[in-house]
Amino acid sequence: MSRIRIDAVLIQAVIAGALSFAHLHDLAEAAGQDGWKAWAYPVSVDLLLVAAWRRMRTTADNRAAWAWFIIALAASLGANVATAGLLDLGDVPAWLRILVAGWPALAFLGGTLLVHAPTTAPADPDLAPTAAPPAAPAAEPVPDMTVERALDPAPELPPAPTTGPGPVPVPAPASAAVPPALLDHARKLADAHQTATGARIDAATLRARLGVPAPLADAITAQLA
């Protein structure tokens, strides 16, 4: 248990409290409050001072505490000044008797407001709003693309054998062998031509579309017939 340190401030506090207590008692007794009632008045004033001081130390918004502290301090200082010979304690004025008689109710009101006033509770960190997650960037619209399938290139055919000084085209029989891929491609071209024109494709048109020699075009046309 810690010891009470006796110093000059503590001694001054005891002296000030004792004198103020005695002055308040004398003023209350002169105002018509005799017996135990006169001793209760100093206790009431000191308790209101303590309540106001504690409120100022523990609350940030202490305007009400300052107001009640000044009221209690004025009552204490007023009693000290009044009993110093400035007031005839044998003939106390009526307004002072009214103030002394109404002090208990005023002190009770002030003490109740100071002690039972709501205090601002610290904000709960768990209830703090959490930061919203960053929004995902909007996906860029994909442009519409149309993919066209390229036609299979026609297979290269070996050059036709030539006799004599100049190239002499050798007509291929109708039953000459045609590569299946080239025949399928020619069949697609023939179907598309017939759908568009309503007539079957001829050898010259098929040759121009395929880019093949005339004998091969004739052989393909014969197999498409």
JSON list of N, CA and C in Angstrom, two decimals, residues 2 7 21 23 37 51 55 71-72 81 93 111 114 122 136 140 149 161 165 173 178 182 186 189 196 221 225:
[
{"chain": "A", "resi": 2, "resn": "SER", "atom": "N", "xyz": [0.65, 2.18, -0.94]},
{"chain": "A", "resi": 2, "resn": "SER", "atom": "CA", "xyz": [1.49, 3.36, -1.06]},
{"chain": "A", "resi": 2, "resn": "SER", "atom": "C", "xyz": [1.21, 4.34, 0.08]},
{"chain": "A", "resi": 7, "resn": "ASP", "atom": "N", "xyz": [3.31, 17.07, 1.80]},
{"chain": "A", "resi": 7, "resn": "ASP", "atom": "CA", "xyz": [4.10, 18.19, 1.31]},
{"chain": "A", "resi": 7, "resn": "ASP", "atom": "C", "xyz": [3.31, 19.48, 1.52]},
{"chain": "A", "resi": 21, "resn": "PHE", "atom": "N", "xyz": [-14.92, 24.84, 5.05]},
{"chain": "A", "resi": 21, "resn": "PHE", "atom": "CA", "xyz": [-15.96, 24.05, 5.71]},
{"chain": "A", "resi": 21, "resn": "PHE", "atom": "C", "xyz": [-16.56, 24.85, 6.87]},
{"chain": "A", "resi": 23, "resn": "HIS", "atom": "N", "xyz": [-16.56, 28.16, 7.31]},
{"chain": "A", "resi": 23, "resn": "HIS", "atom": "CA", "xyz": [-17.28, 29.34, 6.84]},
{"chain": "A", "resi": 23, "resn": "HIS", "atom": "C", "xyz": [-18.66, 28.96, 6.29]},
{"chain": "A", "resi": 37, "resn": "LYS", "atom": "N", "xyz": [-28.14, 20.25, 10.12]},
{"chain": "A", "resi": 37, "resn": "LYS", "atom": "CA", "xyz": [-28.35, 20.82, 8.79]},
{"chain": "A", "resi": 37, "resn": "LYS", "atom": "C", "xyz": [-27.25, 21.79, 8.41]},
{"chain": "A", "resi": 51, "resn": "ALA", "atom": "N", "xyz": [-17.31, 16.27, -7.83]},
{"chain": "A", "resi": 51, "resn": "ALA", "atom": "CA", "xyz": [-17.98, 15.65, -8.98]},
{"chain": "A", "resi": 51, "resn": "ALA", "atom": "C", "xyz": [-17.68, 16.42, -10.26]},
{"chain": "A", "resi": 55, "resn": "ARG", "atom": "N", "xyz": [-15.48, 15.07, -13.54]},
{"chain": "A", "resi": 55, "resn": "ARG", "atom": "CA", "xyz": [-16.08, 15.09, -14.87]},
{"chain": "A", "resi": 55, "resn": "ARG", "atom": "C", "xyz": [-15.17, 15.82, -15.87]},
{"chain": "A", "resi": 71, "resn": "ILE", "atom": "N", "xyz": [-20.26, 27.15, -10.17]},
{"chain": "A", "resi": 71, "resn": "ILE", "atom": "CA", "xyz": [-21.35, 27.37, -9.21]},
{"chain": "A", "resi": 71, "resn": "ILE", "atom": "C", "xyz": [-20.92, 26.96, -7.80]},
{"chain": "A", "resi": 72, "resn": "ALA", "atom": "N", "xyz": [-20.31, 25.76, -7.67]},
{"chain": "A", "resi": 72, "resn": "ALA", "atom": "CA", "xyz": [-19.88, 25.29, -6.35]},
{"chain": "A", "resi": 72, "resn": "ALA", "atom": "C", "xyz": [-18.75, 26.16, -5.80]},
{"chain": "A", "resi": 81, "resn": "VAL", "atom": "N", "xyz": [-16.09, 34.96, 1.91]},
{"chain": "A", "resi": 81, "resn": "VAL", "atom": "CA", "xyz": [-16.11, 36.43, 1.90]},
{"chain": "A", "resi": 81, "resn": "VAL", "atom": "C", "xyz": [-17.19, 36.97, 2.84]},
{"chain": "A", "resi": 93, "resn": "PRO", "atom": "N", "xyz": [-29.81, 38.85, 5.09]},
{"chain": "A", "resi": 93, "resn": "PRO", "atom": "CA", "xyz": [-30.91, 39.29, 4.21]},
{"chain": "A", "resi": 93, "resn": "PRO", "atom": "C", "xyz": [-31.74, 38.11, 3.71]},
{"chain": "A", "resi": 111, "resn": "GLY", "atom": "N", "xyz": [-25.09, 17.37, -9.19]},
{"chain": "A", "resi": 111, "resn": "GLY", "atom": "CA", "xyz": [-24.39, 16.10, -9.00]},
{"chain": "A", "resi": 111, "resn": "GLY", "atom": "C", "xyz": [-24.97, 14.98, -9.84]},
{"chain": "A", "resi": 114, "resn": "LEU", "atom": "N", "xyz": [-23.92, 15.43, -13.49]},
{"chain": "A", "resi": 114, "resn": "LEU", "atom": "CA", "xyz": [-22.49, 15.17, -13.70]},
{"chain": "A", "resi": 114, "resn": "LEU", "atom": "C", "xyz": [-22.16, 13.69, -13.64]},
{"chain": "A", "resi": 122, "resn": "PRO", "atom": "N", "xyz": [-15.79, 4.75, -26.93]},
{"chain": "A", "resi": 122, "resn": "PRO", "atom": "CA", "xyz": [-14.82, 4.69, -28.04]},
{"chain": "A", "resi": 122, "resn": "PRO", "atom": "C", "xyz": [-15.34, 3.81, -29.16]},
{"chain": "A", "resi": 136, "resn": "ALA", "atom": "N", "xyz": [-12.91, -5.11, -60.34]},
{"chain": "A", "resi": 136, "resn": "ALA", "atom": "CA", "xyz": [-12.15, -5.70, -61.44]},
{"chain": "A", "resi": 136, "resn": "ALA", "atom": "C", "xyz": [-12.33, -4.86, -62.70]},
{"chain": "A", "resi": 140, "resn": "GLU", "atom": "N", "xyz": [-12.55, -5.91, -71.99]},
{"chain": "A", "resi": 140, "resn": "GLU", "atom": "CA", "xyz": [-12.67, -5.21, -73.27]},
{"chain": "A", "resi": 140, "resn": "GLU", "atom": "C", "xyz": [-13.52, -6.04, -74.23]},
{"chain": "A", "resi": 149, "resn": "ARG", "atom": "N", "xyz": [-12.46, -19.99, -94.29]},
{"chain": "A", "resi": 149, "resn": "ARG", "atom": "CA", "xyz": [-11.55, -21.10, -94.54]},
{"chain": "A", "resi": 149, "resn": "ARG", "atom": "C", "xyz": [-11.02, -21.00, -95.97]},
{"chain": "A", "resi": 161, "resn": "PRO", "atom": "N", "xyz": [4.43, -34.63, -120.90]},
{"chain": "A", "resi": 161, "resn": "PRO", "atom": "CA", "xyz": [5.58, -34.92, -121.78]},
{"chain": "A", "resi": 161, "resn": "PRO", "atom": "C", "xyz": [5.39, -34.29, -123.16]},
{"chain": "A", "resi": 165, "resn": "PRO", "atom": "N", "xyz": [10.04, -30.09, -131.04]},
{"chain": "A", "resi": 165, "resn": "PRO", "atom": "CA", "xyz": [10.61, -28.83, -130.57]},
{"chain": "A", "resi": 165, "resn": "PRO", "atom": "C", "xyz": [9.68, -28.02, -129.71]},
{"chain": "A", "resi": 173, "resn": "PRO", "atom": "N", "xyz": [-7.59, -38.71, -121.56]},
{"chain": "A", "resi": 173, "resn": "PRO", "atom": "CA", "xyz": [-8.87, -39.39, -121.69]},
{"chain": "A", "resi": 173, "resn": "PRO", "atom": "C", "xyz": [-9.82, -39.00, -120.56]},
{"chain": "A", "resi": 178, "resn": "VAL", "atom": "N", "xyz": [-7.94, -38.61, -111.40]},
{"chain": "A", "resi": 178, "resn": "VAL", "atom": "CA", "xyz": [-7.98, -37.26, -110.82]},
{"chain": "A", "resi": 178, "resn": "VAL", "atom": "C", "xyz": [-7.79, -37.41, -109.31]},
{"chain": "A", "resi": 182, "resn": "LEU", "atom": "N", "xyz": [-8.75, -32.84, -105.36]},
{"chain": "A", "resi": 182, "resn": "LEU", "atom": "CA", "xyz": [-9.09, -31.91, -106.45]},
{"chain": "A", "resi": 182, "resn": "LEU", "atom": "C", "xyz": [-10.49, -32.18, -106.94]},
{"chain": "A", "resi": 186, "resn": "ALA", "atom": "N", "xyz": [-13.55, -29.57, -106.96]},
{"chain": "A", "resi": 186, "resn": "ALA", "atom": "CA", "xyz": [-14.26, -29.27, -108.20]},
{"chain": "A", "resi": 186, "resn": "ALA", "atom": "C", "xyz": [-15.74, -29.49, -108.04]},
{"chain": "A", "resi": 189, "resn": "LEU", "atom": "N", "xyz": [-17.25, -26.51, -106.34]},
{"chain": "A", "resi": 189, "resn": "LEU", "atom": "CA", "xyz": [-17.37, -25.38, -107.25]},
{"chain": "A", "resi": 189, "resn": "LEU", "atom": "C", "xyz": [-18.53, -25.58, -108.22]},
{"chain": "A", "resi": 196, "resn": "ALA", "atom": "N", "xyz": [-26.00, -20.93, -108.21]},
{"chain": "A", "resi": 196, "resn": "ALA", "atom": "CA", "xyz": [-26.03, -19.51, -108.54]},
{"chain": "A", "resi": 196, "resn": "ALA", "atom": "C", "xyz": [-26.65, -19.25, -109.91]},
{"chain": "A", "resi": 221, "resn": "THR", "atom": "N", "xyz": [-14.56, -32.69, -115.52]},
{"chain": "A", "resi": 221, "resn": "THR", "atom": "CA", "xyz": [-15.94, -32.43, -115.93]},
{"chain": "A", "resi": 221, "resn": "THR", "atom": "C", "xyz": [-16.64, -33.72, -116.28]},
{"chain": "A", "resi": 225, "resn": "ALA", "atom": "N", "xyz": [-20.06, -35.40, -114.33]},
{"chain": "A", "resi": 225, "resn": "ALA", "atom": "CA", "xyz": [-21.32, -35.55, -115.06]},
{"chain": "A", "resi": 225, "resn": "ALA", "atom": "C", "xyz": [-22.14, -36.70, -114.52]}
]
